[in-house]
């Protein structure tokens, strides 16, 4: 069975994660010329001065996490918390009613590091000019006092440094 629907009915084969990753490796690569200018500009939104936006840094971090899950299985539980962002008043009210809290950082890994040096990992993503809110600072300080590795990342490189520090139990 293939990924295309059969003529008898719209049935698709279920693939394991391993098979999906293998298919991604062997699939022909999309060329930039086939991507519309509109989608290209959306994926590369830069701030004035050529610096990546916070959204762009988030996407790069998510891509890195997904690409390295096979090597670092704990990354399966490193998750982005969808707080913040621009929402309508109704959507913001719905999110509050569902338990969203001010100050919770962007990325959380709520488990101890492999050798137990850290009780968890909390990372806030900010653009080069972005500043922590008082609530975010309080969250990070509370997590730090509880034994978590915490940090503010302004680039993919800073994000990966924090993740690898947690992974290798370095202080």
Coordinates of C-alpha atoms in Angstrom, one line a residue:
X1 CA 0.0 0.0 0.0
X2 CA 1.3 3.5 -0.7
X3 CA 0.6 7.0 0.5
X4 CA -1.8 7.6 -2.4
X5 CA -5.4 6.7 -1.9
X6 CA -6.6 3.5 -3.5
X7 CA -9.4 3.6 -6.0
X8 CA -11.5 1.4 -3.8
X9 CA -11.6 3.9 -1.0
X10 CA -9.5 6.7 0.5
X11 CA -7.3 4.4 2.7
X12 CA -3.8 5.3 3.7
X13 CA -1.0 3.1 5.1
X14 CA 0.1 3.9 8.6
X15 CA 3.9 4.4 8.8
X16 CA 6.1 4.1 11.8
X17 CA 8.3 7.1 12.7
X18 CA 11.3 5.3 11.5
X19 CA 9.8 4.6 8.1
X20 CA 8.6 8.2 7.8
X21 CA 12.1 9.5 8.5
X22 CA 13.5 7.1 6.0
X23 CA 11.1 8.3 3.4
X24 CA 12.0 11.9 4.1
X25 CA 15.7 11.0 3.5
X26 CA 15.0 9.4 0.2
X27 CA 12.3 11.8 -1.1
X28 CA 13.4 14.2 -3.8
X29 CA 14.2 17.6 -2.3
X30 CA 11.9 20.5 -3.1
X31 CA 13.8 23.2 -4.9
X32 CA 13.5 26.9 -3.9
X33 CA 12.1 27.7 -7.4
X34 CA 9.0 25.7 -6.7
X35 CA 8.2 27.6 -3.5
X36 CA 6.2 30.7 -4.0
X37 CA 7.7 34.0 -3.1
X38 CA 5.0 34.5 -0.5
X39 CA 5.8 31.3 1.4
X40 CA 9.5 32.1 1.2
X41 CA 9.0 35.5 2.8
X42 CA 6.8 34.1 5.5
X43 CA 9.4 31.5 6.5
X44 CA 12.2 34.1 6.7
X45 CA 10.7 37.0 8.5
X46 CA 13.6 39.1 9.8
X47 CA 13.5 42.1 12.1
X48 CA 15.0 45.4 11.1
X49 CA 18.8 45.0 10.9
X50 CA 18.5 41.4 9.5
X51 CA 18.0 39.7 12.8
X52 CA 15.5 36.7 12.9
X53 CA 12.2 37.3 14.6
X54 CA 11.2 35.3 17.7
X55 CA 8.8 33.2 15.6
X56 CA 11.6 32.3 13.2
X57 CA 13.9 31.3 16.1
X58 CA 11.0 29.1 17.4
X59 CA 10.7 27.4 14.1
X60 CA 14.4 26.7 13.8
X61 CA 14.4 25.3 17.3
X62 CA 11.5 23.1 16.6
X63 CA 13.1 21.8 13.4
X64 CA 16.3 21.0 15.3
X65 CA 14.4 19.2 18.1
X66 CA 12.5 17.1 15.6
X67 CA 15.6 16.3 13.6
X68 CA 17.5 15.1 16.7
X69 CA 14.9 13.0 18.5
X70 CA 16.4 9.8 17.2
X71 CA 19.8 10.7 18.7
X72 CA 18.4 12.2 21.9
X73 CA 15.2 10.3 22.8
X74 CA 14.5 12.7 25.7
X75 CA 13.8 15.4 23.1
X76 CA 10.5 13.7 22.5
X77 CA 9.3 15.4 25.6
X78 CA 10.8 18.9 25.0
X79 CA 7.8 20.9 24.1
X80 CA 6.8 24.4 23.1
X81 CA 4.2 26.1 25.3
X82 CA 2.0 28.2 23.1
X83 CA 1.6 31.2 25.4
X84 CA 1.7 34.7 24.0
X85 CA 1.4 35.6 20.4
X86 CA -1.3 37.7 18.8
X87 CA -4.8 36.5 19.4
X88 CA -8.3 37.9 19.3
X89 CA -9.8 38.9 22.6
X90 CA -12.1 35.9 22.3
X91 CA -9.3 33.5 21.7
X92 CA -7.2 35.0 24.5
X93 CA -10.2 34.5 26.9
X94 CA -10.6 30.9 25.7
X95 CA -6.9 30.3 26.4
X96 CA -7.1 31.8 29.9
X97 CA -10.2 29.6 30.6
X98 CA -8.2 26.6 29.5
X99 CA -5.4 27.3 32.0
X100 CA -2.8 29.3 30.1
X101 CA -0.6 31.3 32.6
X102 CA 1.4 34.4 32.1
X103 CA 5.1 33.9 32.5
X104 CA 5.4 30.3 31.6
X105 CA 8.4 30.0 29.3
X106 CA 8.4 28.9 25.7
X107 CA 10.1 25.5 25.9
X108 CA 9.8 23.0 28.8
X109 CA 11.3 19.6 29.4
X110 CA 9.8 18.6 32.8
X111 CA 12.1 15.6 33.5
X112 CA 15.5 15.2 35.2
X113 CA 18.6 15.3 33.1
X114 CA 20.2 11.9 32.3
X115 CA 22.5 11.9 35.4
X116 CA 20.2 13.9 37.6
X117 CA 22.1 17.2 37.8
X118 CA 19.0 19.1 36.6
X119 CA 15.4 18.5 37.5
X120 CA 14.2 19.9 34.3
X121 CA 14.9 22.4 31.4
X122 CA 13.1 25.7 30.8
X123 CA 14.1 27.9 27.9
X124 CA 12.6 31.3 26.9
X125 CA 13.1 32.4 23.3
X126 CA 13.6 36.1 22.6
X127 CA 14.6 38.1 19.6
X128 CA 17.8 40.1 19.9
X129 CA 15.8 43.1 21.2
X130 CA 13.2 41.1 23.2
X131 CA 13.0 41.5 27.0
X132 CA 11.7 39.1 29.6
X133 CA 8.5 40.1 31.3
X134 CA 8.4 40.2 35.1
X135 CA 6.4 37.0 35.1
X136 CA 8.9 35.2 32.8
X137 CA 11.8 36.3 35.1
X138 CA 9.9 35.0 38.1
X139 CA 9.2 31.7 36.4
X140 CA 12.9 31.2 35.5
X141 CA 14.1 32.2 38.9
X142 CA 11.6 29.8 40.6
X143 CA 12.6 26.9 38.2
X144 CA 16.3 27.7 38.9
X145 CA 15.8 27.6 42.6
X146 CA 14.1 24.2 42.2
X147 CA 17.1 22.7 40.4
X148 CA 16.2 23.3 36.8
X149 CA 18.5 24.4 34.0
X150 CA 17.1 27.7 32.8
X151 CA 18.1 30.1 30.1
X152 CA 17.1 32.7 27.6
X153 CA 18.0 31.8 24.0
X154 CA 18.2 34.5 21.3
X155 CA 19.3 32.1 18.5
X156 CA 19.2 28.4 17.5
X157 CA 22.8 28.1 18.7
X158 CA 22.0 29.3 22.2
X159 CA 19.0 27.0 22.3
X160 CA 21.1 24.0 21.3
X161 CA 23.8 24.9 23.8
X162 CA 21.2 24.8 26.7
X163 CA 19.7 21.5 25.5
X164 CA 23.1 19.9 25.2
X165 CA 24.2 21.2 28.6
X166 CA 21.0 19.6 30.1
X167 CA 21.7 16.4 28.2
X168 CA 25.4 16.1 29.3
X169 CA 24.7 17.2 32.9
X170 CA 27.3 20.0 32.8
X171 CA 27.0 22.9 35.3

